[in-house]
C-alpha cells in the first residue's frame, strides 16, 4: 500500500514569500552550509503527520475542514528573523509572526486536537509560528550568518490574510521537497 508524506499548513501569501526571499538574499553567503527554502515551498506548518494511506488522508481532510470552519480569517503580520534552537546555535532559520501569531497558535491547537484520537504524535514543545527560511547542515554556521540573523531580528516580513489551511503532500528530492496541495479548508467562521 502506497503512503504519502503529509503535513498541514497555512500557505504563505506571495507578498510574504517575496519578503522571505529577500531575507534569504540578505542572509545568504558563499558556502554557508544552509539548505535554503525555495519561495514556492514556503508555508506555516501547523502539524507534520508523516506517511499516510489514502484513507487516512481522507479522514484528516474531513477533520481539518471541520476544525477550522469556526475560525474567521485573520491578518498575520510577519516580523523578525530568528533561529532554532537558539540564535547563537542556529540549525533552522525562520521568519516569525507578530500580529496574528496568537490566532495562528489557536488554529494550530484546534487542528492538532481534532486529530488527537487518530494517533498522530504531537510535538511536546510549545508551538511557535514560523516560516522556515533555511536549515543549516552539519558543522558550525559561519559567525557572519549568526550576525546577519541578529541584525535582522526586527525584519519586516510583510502581511497576509490567513483564510485557509491546506493538507499537503511532500515528496523529497535531492534538490529539496516538492509540495502538492491535497485539500484546502477555508476559515469561514
XYZ file of N, CA, C and O in Angstrom:
756
model
N 0.839 -1.174 0.000
C 0.000 0.000 0.000
C 0.892 1.248 0.000
O 1.747 1.401 0.852
N 0.673 2.108 -0.963
C 1.458 3.324 -1.072
C 1.029 4.334 -0.015
O -0.153 4.455 0.298
N 2.002 5.040 0.537
C 1.721 6.062 1.536
C 2.279 7.400 1.056
O 3.205 7.435 0.253
N 1.696 8.466 1.578
C 2.084 9.816 1.184
C 2.551 10.588 2.409
O 1.842 10.647 3.421
N 3.730 11.182 2.309
C 4.267 12.035 3.377
C 3.390 13.283 3.423
O 3.268 14.001 2.433
N 2.789 13.553 4.593
C 1.725 14.546 4.683
C 1.951 15.517 5.835
O 2.442 15.130 6.892
N 1.559 16.767 5.606
C 1.571 17.763 6.674
C 0.428 18.745 6.458
O -0.186 18.786 5.385
N 0.149 19.533 7.489
C -0.920 20.526 7.439
C -0.268 21.896 7.608
O 0.588 22.074 8.484
N -0.689 22.848 6.770
C -0.051 24.159 6.811
C -0.996 25.268 6.399
O -2.093 25.027 5.895
N -0.523 26.483 6.604
C -1.138 27.683 6.049
C -0.196 28.144 4.943
O 0.984 28.418 5.216
N -0.666 28.200 3.709
C 0.198 28.658 2.621
C 0.622 30.114 2.851
O -0.175 30.939 3.303
N 1.861 30.422 2.536
C 2.348 31.798 2.633
C 1.891 32.574 1.403
O 1.971 32.082 0.275
N 1.385 33.784 1.628
C 0.935 34.637 0.532
C 2.129 35.077 -0.316
O 3.261 35.161 0.187
N 1.912 35.357 -1.601
C 3.014 35.776 -2.477
C 3.833 36.955 -1.930
O 5.061 36.952 -2.041
N 3.175 37.947 -1.329
C 3.916 39.098 -0.792
C 4.847 38.676 0.341
O 5.963 39.186 0.468
N 4.398 37.738 1.164
C 5.248 37.235 2.253
C 6.383 36.397 1.675
O 7.528 36.500 2.134
N 6.103 35.603 0.659
C 7.161 34.830 0.002
C 8.222 35.756 -0.585
O 9.421 35.472 -0.505
N 7.789 36.868 -1.170
C 8.735 37.843 -1.722
C 9.635 38.405 -0.629
O 10.856 38.511 -0.804
N 9.052 38.766 0.512
C 9.832 39.318 1.627
C 10.747 38.245 2.221
O 11.874 38.539 2.606
N 10.271 37.011 2.292
C 11.098 35.913 2.806
C 12.277 35.662 1.865
O 13.403 35.437 2.314
N 12.017 35.708 0.551
C 13.103 35.527 -0.422
C 14.128 36.653 -0.297
O 15.337 36.421 -0.441
N 13.660 37.861 -0.020
C 14.579 38.985 0.194
C 15.409 38.754 1.452
O 16.612 39.030 1.481
N 14.795 38.229 2.509
C 15.542 37.918 3.735
C 16.619 36.880 3.449
O 17.757 37.005 3.918
N 16.273 35.877 2.658
C 17.265 34.856 2.291
C 18.424 35.502 1.530
O 19.590 35.206 1.779
N 18.100 36.411 0.616
C 19.149 37.101 -0.145
C 20.078 37.861 0.803
O 21.298 37.858 0.629
N 19.507 38.487 1.835
C 20.325 39.235 2.797
C 21.173 38.316 3.682
O 22.242 38.716 4.145
N 20.683 37.114 3.922
C 21.394 36.171 4.793
C 22.407 35.311 4.052
O 23.411 34.892 4.628
N 22.124 35.023 2.790
C 22.924 34.060 2.022
C 24.382 34.517 1.902
O 24.657 35.680 1.618
N 25.260 33.558 2.119
C 26.693 33.795 1.990
C 27.303 32.643 1.216
O 26.732 31.551 1.173
N 28.436 32.872 0.619
C 29.116 31.800 -0.105
C 29.450 30.669 0.855
O 29.955 30.896 1.949
N 29.147 29.449 0.429
C 29.477 28.258 1.213
C 29.028 28.361 2.664
O 29.771 28.040 3.579
N 27.774 28.826 2.872
C 27.287 28.994 4.240
C 26.746 27.695 4.835
O 26.407 27.637 5.999
N 26.643 26.626 4.020
C 26.175 25.343 4.523
C 24.686 25.305 4.819
O 24.222 24.438 5.558
N 23.913 26.240 4.251
C 22.484 26.312 4.511
C 21.722 25.778 3.303
O 22.017 26.117 2.159
N 20.720 24.954 3.569
C 19.786 24.492 2.532
C 18.608 25.463 2.589
O 17.761 25.385 3.480
N 18.591 26.413 1.659
C 17.576 27.464 1.653
C 16.272 26.949 1.066
O 16.270 26.163 0.119
N 15.150 27.417 1.604
C 13.828 27.007 1.149
C 13.472 27.792 -0.113
O 13.636 29.015 -0.157
N 12.972 27.089 -1.116
C 12.505 27.733 -2.336
C 11.244 28.535 -2.021
O 10.379 28.069 -1.279
N 11.129 29.713 -2.591
C 9.982 30.592 -2.277
C 8.642 29.932 -2.591
O 7.636 30.236 -1.987
N 8.604 28.994 -3.532
C 7.359 28.326 -3.895
C 6.958 27.237 -2.896
O 5.855 26.708 -2.978
N 7.852 26.919 -1.962
C 7.573 25.878 -0.972
C 7.329 26.465 0.420
O 7.230 25.728 1.391
N 7.210 27.780 0.526
C 7.089 28.421 1.839
C 5.671 28.290 2.393
O 4.696 28.479 1.668
N 5.613 27.979 3.682
C 4.336 27.777 4.365
C 4.557 27.855 5.870
O 5.679 27.785 6.347
N 3.457 27.991 6.585
C 3.442 27.983 8.046
C 2.952 26.602 8.464
O 1.760 26.309 8.361
N 3.841 25.735 8.896
C 3.455 24.376 9.269
C 2.602 24.406 10.540
O 2.954 25.048 11.522
N 1.486 23.676 10.486
C 0.648 23.514 11.672
C 0.891 22.163 12.329
O 0.918 22.064 13.547
N 1.068 21.116 11.508
C 1.357 19.794 12.064
C 1.919 18.900 10.963
O 1.373 18.837 9.866
N 2.999 18.207 11.289
C 3.552 17.195 10.396
C 2.931 15.862 10.786
O 2.895 15.501 11.959
N 2.426 15.119 9.806
C 1.718 13.870 10.098
C 2.503 12.623 9.727
O 2.232 11.548 10.252
N 3.415 12.714 8.803
C 4.173 11.546 8.376
C 3.537 10.859 7.186
O 2.772 11.463 6.427
N 3.833 9.577 7.012
C 3.355 8.801 5.864
C 1.951 8.268 6.125
O 1.737 7.504 7.070
N 1.000 8.655 5.258
C -0.396 8.284 5.440
C -0.936 7.533 4.231
O -0.532 7.777 3.098
N -1.896 6.652 4.499
C -2.624 5.975 3.421
C -3.664 6.945 2.858
O -3.991 7.966 3.471
N -4.236 6.607 1.714
C -5.292 7.442 1.125
C -6.485 7.563 2.065
O -7.095 8.626 2.172
N -6.829 6.476 2.748
C -7.955 6.511 3.689
C -7.647 7.452 4.858
O -8.525 8.215 5.294
N -6.420 7.400 5.358
C -6.017 8.309 6.441
C -6.106 9.760 5.978
O -6.580 10.632 6.709
N -5.647 10.020 4.764
C -5.675 11.386 4.225
C -7.102 11.891 4.114
O -7.397 13.034 4.478
N -8.001 11.054 3.648
C -9.403 11.455 3.534
C -9.972 11.836 4.899
O -10.669 12.856 5.037
N -9.680 11.055 5.924
C -10.160 11.356 7.275
C -9.531 12.641 7.808
O -10.216 13.471 8.422
N -8.229 12.824 7.572
C -7.552 14.047 8.011
C -8.178 15.262 7.333
O -8.472 16.272 7.992
N -8.418 15.193 6.039
C -9.019 16.319 5.310
C -10.383 16.682 5.885
O -10.688 17.862 6.092
N -11.192 15.682 6.164
C -12.514 15.916 6.748
C -12.389 16.603 8.103
O -13.075 17.582 8.392
N -11.494 16.103 8.944
C -11.351 16.649 10.296
C -10.763 18.060 10.288
O -11.159 18.907 11.091
N -9.817 18.303 9.393
C -9.224 19.636 9.312
C -10.283 20.643 8.866
O -10.391 21.739 9.423
N -11.076 20.276 7.878
C -12.126 21.173 7.411
C -13.083 21.506 8.550
O -13.462 22.663 8.744
N -13.459 20.507 9.313
C -14.357 20.710 10.447
C -13.693 21.573 11.525
O -14.325 22.452 12.110
N -12.410 21.340 11.786
C -11.695 22.053 12.850
C -11.543 23.542 12.563
O -11.629 24.360 13.482
N -11.318 23.911 11.323
C -11.039 25.310 11.006
C -12.290 26.106 10.625
O -12.237 27.332 10.528
N -13.398 25.432 10.433
C -14.615 26.103 9.966
C -15.091 27.198 10.913
O -15.667 28.189 10.469
N -14.837 27.065 12.192
C -15.284 28.063 13.167
C -14.382 29.277 13.275
O -14.712 30.237 13.975
N -13.245 29.275 12.605
C -12.314 30.397 12.663
C -12.628 31.398 11.553
O -12.848 31.007 10.403
N -12.607 32.665 11.904
C -12.738 33.715 10.891
C -11.346 34.019 10.324
O -10.342 33.877 11.035
N -11.269 34.412 9.063
C -9.973 34.836 8.519
C -9.381 35.953 9.390
O -10.118 36.752 9.972
N -8.054 35.989 9.459
C -7.396 36.995 10.286
C -6.100 37.462 9.637
O -5.479 36.721 8.867
N -5.683 38.701 9.948
C -4.417 39.207 9.398
C -3.230 38.615 10.152
O -3.298 38.385 11.360
N -2.165 38.379 9.421
C -0.911 37.893 10.000
C 0.196 38.831 9.550
O 0.439 38.985 8.351
N 0.818 39.489 10.519
C 1.956 40.361 10.243
C 3.213 39.546 10.522
O 3.384 39.007 11.621
N 4.054 39.428 9.523
C 5.269 38.614 9.616
C 6.431 39.529 9.983
O 6.701 40.491 9.265
N 7.081 39.227 11.088
C 8.135 40.120 11.551
C 9.203 39.354 12.304
O 8.915 38.497 13.109
N 10.434 39.719 12.008
C 11.578 39.237 12.754
C 12.149 37.933 12.247
O 11.412 37.016 11.908
N 13.474 37.881 12.170
C 14.169 36.645 11.831
C 14.750 36.064 13.108
O 15.125 36.792 14.014
N 14.799 34.763 13.153
C 15.356 34.086 14.313
C 15.866 32.725 13.927
O 15.940 32.380 12.739
N 16.223 31.942 14.939
C 16.789 30.619 14.689
C 16.411 29.670 15.810
O 16.279 30.074 16.973
N 16.201 28.424 15.435
C 16.031 27.338 16.391
C 17.318 26.537 16.403
O 17.931 26.367 15.350
N 17.795 25.990 17.495
C 17.177 26.087 18.811
C 17.415 27.436 19.490
O 16.669 27.820 20.376
N 18.445 28.176 19.043
C 18.725 29.497 19.617
C 19.569 30.277 18.613
O 20.287 29.674 17.797
N 19.503 31.611 18.660
C 20.276 32.405 17.700
C 21.783 32.139 17.730
O 22.446 32.230 16.703
N 22.319 31.790 18.895
C 23.756 31.528 18.964
C 24.105 30.089 18.564
O 25.275 29.755 18.427
N 23.082 29.240 18.353
C 23.284 27.860 17.892
C 22.268 27.542 16.789
O 21.456 26.628 16.930
N 22.279 28.305 15.705
C 21.228 28.143 14.693
C 21.333 26.829 13.925
O 22.403 26.430 13.490
N 20.181 26.174 13.793
C 20.050 24.991 12.932
C 18.943 25.226 11.907
O 19.005 24.726 10.800
N 17.896 25.970 12.320
C 16.799 26.334 11.432
C 16.625 27.843 11.497
O 16.505 28.405 12.587
N 16.632 28.497 10.339
C 16.439 29.943 10.256
C 15.005 30.211 9.844
O 14.473 29.530 8.966
N 14.355 31.189 10.470
C 12.941 31.398 10.232
C 12.538 32.859 10.255
O 13.235 33.710 10.801
N 11.357 33.110 9.664
C 10.651 34.386 9.726
C 9.513 34.196 10.714
O 8.789 33.195 10.636
N 9.361 35.129 11.644
C 8.374 34.970 12.700
C 7.047 35.653 12.427
O 6.859 36.310 11.399
N 6.130 35.482 13.359
C 4.803 36.064 13.285
C 4.630 37.039 14.443
O 4.978 36.726 15.576
N 4.077 38.208 14.148
C 3.772 39.196 15.181
C 2.252 39.229 15.341
O 1.677 38.277 15.878
N 1.609 40.272 14.862
C 0.151 40.343 14.900
C -0.416 39.129 14.173
O 0.015 38.799 13.074
N -1.354 38.451 14.799
C -1.925 37.236 14.229
C -1.245 35.972 14.726
O -1.759 34.877 14.518
N -0.116 36.115 15.382
C 0.587 34.948 15.916
C -0.253 34.151 16.902
O -0.347 32.922 16.800
N -0.908 34.813 17.884
C -1.758 34.063 18.817
C -2.911 33.341 18.113
O -3.263 32.215 18.477
N -3.485 33.972 17.096
C -4.562 33.338 16.346
C -4.054 32.116 15.590
O -4.736 31.091 15.515
N -2.834 32.213 15.053
C -2.234 31.073 14.358
C -1.966 29.933 15.343
O -2.185 28.762 15.020
N -1.559 30.283 16.557
C -1.358 29.264 17.599
C -2.677 28.579 17.958
O -2.719 27.354 18.125
N -3.751 29.361 18.064
C -5.068 28.780 18.372
C -5.534 27.870 17.238
O -6.092 26.795 17.489
N -5.296 28.282 16.005
C -5.656 27.470 14.843
C -4.884 26.147 14.866
O -5.455 25.071 14.681
N -3.595 26.224 15.139
C -2.759 25.022 15.208
C -3.250 24.088 16.308
O -3.337 22.876 16.098
N -3.566 24.636 17.461
C -4.029 23.811 18.583
C -5.331 23.099 18.236
O -5.527 21.925 18.582
N -6.235 23.798 17.549
C -7.513 23.191 17.171
C -7.308 22.075 16.150
O -7.936 21.012 16.241
N -6.435 22.303 15.182
C -6.144 21.266 14.178
C -5.534 20.048 14.864
O -5.973 18.912 14.652
N -4.544 20.283 15.707
C -3.886 19.183 16.415
C -4.882 18.406 17.270
O -4.906 17.169 17.262
N -5.743 19.115 17.984
C -6.741 18.476 18.843
C -7.723 17.636 18.029
O -8.127 16.549 18.460
N -8.081 18.121 16.847
C -9.050 17.396 16.017
C -8.505 16.057 15.522
O -9.274 15.176 15.132
N -7.184 15.904 15.551
C -6.554 14.678 15.054
C -6.032 13.781 16.167
O -5.487 12.706 15.898
N -6.177 14.233 17.411
C -5.632 13.513 18.575
C -5.946 12.024 18.584
O -5.055 11.193 18.756
N -7.205 11.683 18.412
C -7.596 10.284 18.563
C -7.204 9.413 17.365
O -7.416 8.204 17.388
N -6.575 10.018 16.347
C -6.086 9.224 15.217
C -4.669 8.701 15.460
O -4.131 7.964 14.650
N -4.079 9.123 16.577
C -2.778 8.584 16.966
C -1.566 9.325 16.434
O -0.452 8.810 16.505
N -1.736 10.549 15.934
C -0.571 11.300 15.466
C 0.209 11.817 16.653
O -0.353 12.279 17.641
N 1.498 11.732 16.533
C 2.380 12.199 17.602
C 2.335 13.722 17.638
O 2.520 14.386 16.617
N 2.060 14.267 18.821
C 2.071 15.711 18.956
C 3.446 16.155 19.425
O 4.169 15.402 20.079
N 3.783 17.381 19.060
C 5.075 17.934 19.457
C 4.986 18.388 20.907
O 4.071 19.114 21.283
N 5.906 17.938 21.720
C 5.889 18.286 23.129
C 6.275 19.754 23.357
O 5.984 20.329 24.386
N 6.972 20.329 22.389
C 7.363 21.729 22.523
C 6.173 22.628 22.207
O 5.301 22.266 21.425
N 6.170 23.795 22.825
C 5.112 24.766 22.553
C 5.233 25.221 21.095
O 6.327 25.485 20.606
N 4.100 25.290 20.423
C 4.078 25.713 19.029
C 4.518 27.174 18.918
O 4.032 28.034 19.643
N 5.465 27.419 18.022
C 5.920 28.779 17.732
C 5.747 29.005 16.244
O 6.467 28.405 15.437
N 4.777 29.839 15.846
C 4.541 30.035 14.421
C 5.774 30.622 13.739
O 6.324 31.621 14.200
N 6.179 29.984 12.660
C 7.346 30.451 11.917
C 7.290 29.917 10.492
O 6.683 28.885 10.232
N 7.921 30.639 9.609
C 8.060 30.247 8.225
C 9.546 29.916 8.041
O 10.398 30.792 8.218
N 9.854 28.671 7.775
C 11.256 28.257 7.666
C 11.894 28.856 6.416
O 11.346 28.767 5.320
N 13.074 29.460 6.608
C 13.840 30.039 5.505
C 14.966 29.117 5.064
O 15.316 29.073 3.880
N 15.553 28.398 6.016
C 16.660 27.515 5.676
C 17.061 26.646 6.843
O 16.754 26.956 8.002
N 17.750 25.565 6.501
C 18.250 24.635 7.516
C 19.761 24.516 7.345
O 20.249 24.308 6.230
N 20.446 24.609 8.470
C 21.907 24.566 8.449
C 22.365 23.122 8.537
O 21.900 22.362 9.392
N 23.248 22.753 7.622
C 23.767 21.394 7.585
C 24.721 21.141 8.737
O 24.774 21.876 9.722
N 25.485 20.113 8.594
C 26.447 19.749 9.641
C 27.534 20.798 9.751
O 27.871 21.476 8.800
N 28.071 20.876 10.919
C 29.131 21.848 11.157
C 28.565 23.151 11.683
O 27.366 23.396 11.652
N 29.451 23.967 12.144
C 29.053 25.249 12.720
C 28.771 26.255 11.613
O 29.501 26.319 10.624
N 27.712 27.033 11.781
C 27.436 28.063 10.792
C 28.479 29.182 10.898
O 29.043 29.410 11.967
N 28.712 29.891 9.809
C 29.670 31.000 9.873
C 29.202 32.067 10.872
O 28.003 32.321 10.993
N 30.157 32.675 11.555
C 29.827 33.728 12.516
C 29.080 34.865 11.832
O 28.167 35.462 12.420
N 29.412 35.139 10.581
C 28.749 36.221 9.845
C 27.254 35.928 9.663
O 26.434 36.847 9.649
N 26.889 34.666 9.535
C 25.475 34.305 9.390
C 24.731 34.577 10.691
O 23.631 35.138 10.690
N 25.336 34.210 11.810
C 24.716 34.494 13.113
C 24.522 35.995 13.288
O 23.488 36.446 13.769
N 25.526 36.772 12.882
C 25.441 38.230 12.996
C 24.338 38.783 12.098
O 23.608 39.700 12.488
N 24.210 38.230 10.902
C 23.187 38.699 9.964
C 21.788 38.420 10.515
O 20.899 39.261 10.406
N 21.587 37.247 11.093
C 20.283 36.916 11.689
C 19.990 37.890 12.821
O 18.885 38.427 12.924
N 20.963 38.143 13.662
C 20.791 39.057 14.782
C 20.462 40.464 14.300
O 19.604 41.146 14.867
N 21.107 40.902 13.237
C 20.862 42.246 12.700
C 19.464 42.389 12.112
O 18.945 43.507 11.992
N 18.835 41.266 11.746
C 17.512 41.300 11.126
C 16.411 40.821 12.070
O 15.342 40.416 11.633
N 16.653 40.909 13.378
C 15.683 40.390 14.334
C 14.346 41.132 14.304
O 13.342 40.622 14.814
N 14.294 42.319 13.683
C 13.035 43.057 13.560
C 12.631 43.205 12.090
O 11.912 44.128 11.721
N 13.061 42.282 11.258
C 12.822 42.328 9.814
C 11.324 42.361 9.490
O 10.534 41.614 10.073
N 10.938 43.224 8.557
C 9.543 43.328 8.107
C 9.300 42.256 7.049
O 9.774 42.367 5.922
N 8.528 41.234 7.413
C 8.266 40.119 6.509
C 6.984 40.240 5.720
O 6.583 39.310 5.030
N 6.318 41.387 5.825
C 5.085 41.584 5.080
C 3.860 41.138 5.856
O 3.940 40.733 7.010
N 2.724 41.225 5.177
C 1.451 40.871 5.798
C 0.648 39.982 4.859
O 0.846 40.004 3.649
N -0.254 39.221 5.457
C -1.143 38.361 4.683
C -2.419 38.131 5.476
O -2.487 38.450 6.661
N -3.413 37.603 4.813
C -4.638 37.179 5.472
C -4.625 35.652 5.530
O -4.423 34.992 4.508
N -4.792 35.119 6.725
C -4.916 33.674 6.887
C -6.386 33.346 6.672
O -7.236 33.729 7.485
N -6.682 32.697 5.553
C -8.074 32.399 5.238
C -8.306 30.946 4.830
O -9.422 30.566 4.493
N -7.222 30.143 4.865
C -7.381 28.719 4.582
C -6.236 27.923 5.173
O -5.170 28.455 5.453
N -6.489 26.650 5.349
C -5.491 25.679 5.789
C -5.411 24.634 4.692
O -6.422 24.309 4.062
N -4.216 24.128 4.456
C -4.027 23.138 3.398
C -3.455 21.847 3.965
O -2.574 21.869 4.828
N -3.967 20.733 3.469
C -3.372 19.424 3.728
C -2.457 19.180 2.536
O -2.884 19.250 1.378
N -1.189 18.925 2.823
C -0.160 18.889 1.779
C 0.542 17.530 1.708
O 0.762 16.886 2.728
N 0.932 17.172 0.487
C 1.818 16.022 0.270
C 3.216 16.579 0.053
O 3.389 17.645 -0.545
N 4.208 15.873 0.543
C 5.595 16.293 0.381
C 6.402 15.121 -0.159
O 6.412 14.037 0.433
N 7.036 15.348 -1.287
C 7.914 14.333 -1.861
C 9.332 14.874 -1.813
O 9.591 15.982 -2.295
N 10.217 14.094 -1.208
C 11.590 14.531 -1.028
C 12.422 14.217 -2.268
O 12.357 13.115 -2.807
N 13.188 15.227 -2.684
C 14.104 15.094 -3.814
C 15.447 15.674 -3.404
O 15.528 16.465 -2.450
N 16.460 15.339 -4.127
C 17.806 15.847 -3.827
C 17.817 17.379 -3.821
O 18.477 18.013 -3.013
N 17.055 18.006 -4.737
C 17.025 19.468 -4.846
C 16.194 20.110 -3.741
O 16.209 21.325 -3.578
N 15.418 19.315 -3.033
C 14.536 19.831 -1.997
C 13.157 19.213 -2.136
O 12.872 18.537 -3.121
N 12.282 19.440 -1.181
C 10.958 18.828 -1.235
C 10.069 19.481 -2.289
O 10.192 20.667 -2.579
N 9.180 18.676 -2.845
C 8.140 19.169 -3.751
C 6.817 18.979 -3.036
O 6.502 17.887 -2.578
N 6.041 20.058 -2.922
C 4.782 20.014 -2.195
C 3.603 20.070 -3.158
O 3.629 20.802 -4.143
N 2.574 19.297 -2.832
C 1.343 19.273 -3.608
C 0.169 19.446 -2.653
O 0.114 18.793 -1.609
N -0.761 20.312 -3.020
C -1.957 20.512 -2.207
C -2.894 19.322 -2.420
O -3.256 18.999 -3.539
N -3.257 18.656 -1.326
C -4.215 17.555 -1.379
C -5.630 18.062 -1.150
O -6.582 17.549 -1.761
N -5.783 19.047 -0.278
C -7.092 19.624 0.005
C -6.891 20.942 0.729
O -5.867 21.162 1.393
N -7.866 21.832 0.594
C -7.850 23.076 1.363
C -9.130 23.166 2.182
O -10.159 22.596 1.816
N -9.028 23.878 3.294
C -10.167 24.074 4.176
C -10.249 25.571 4.499
O -9.329 26.128 5.095
N -11.334 26.226 4.077
C -11.449 27.673 4.317
C -11.796 28.004 5.767
O -12.490 27.234 6.428
N -11.295 29.130 6.218
C -11.709 29.687 7.502
C -12.938 30.530 7.194
O -12.847 31.494 6.441
N -14.066 30.148 7.722
C -15.275 30.886 7.377
C -16.186 31.149 8.570
O -17.374 31.332 8.432
N -15.580 31.174 9.767
C -16.362 31.382 10.976
C -16.768 32.816 11.191
O -16.417 33.739 10.568
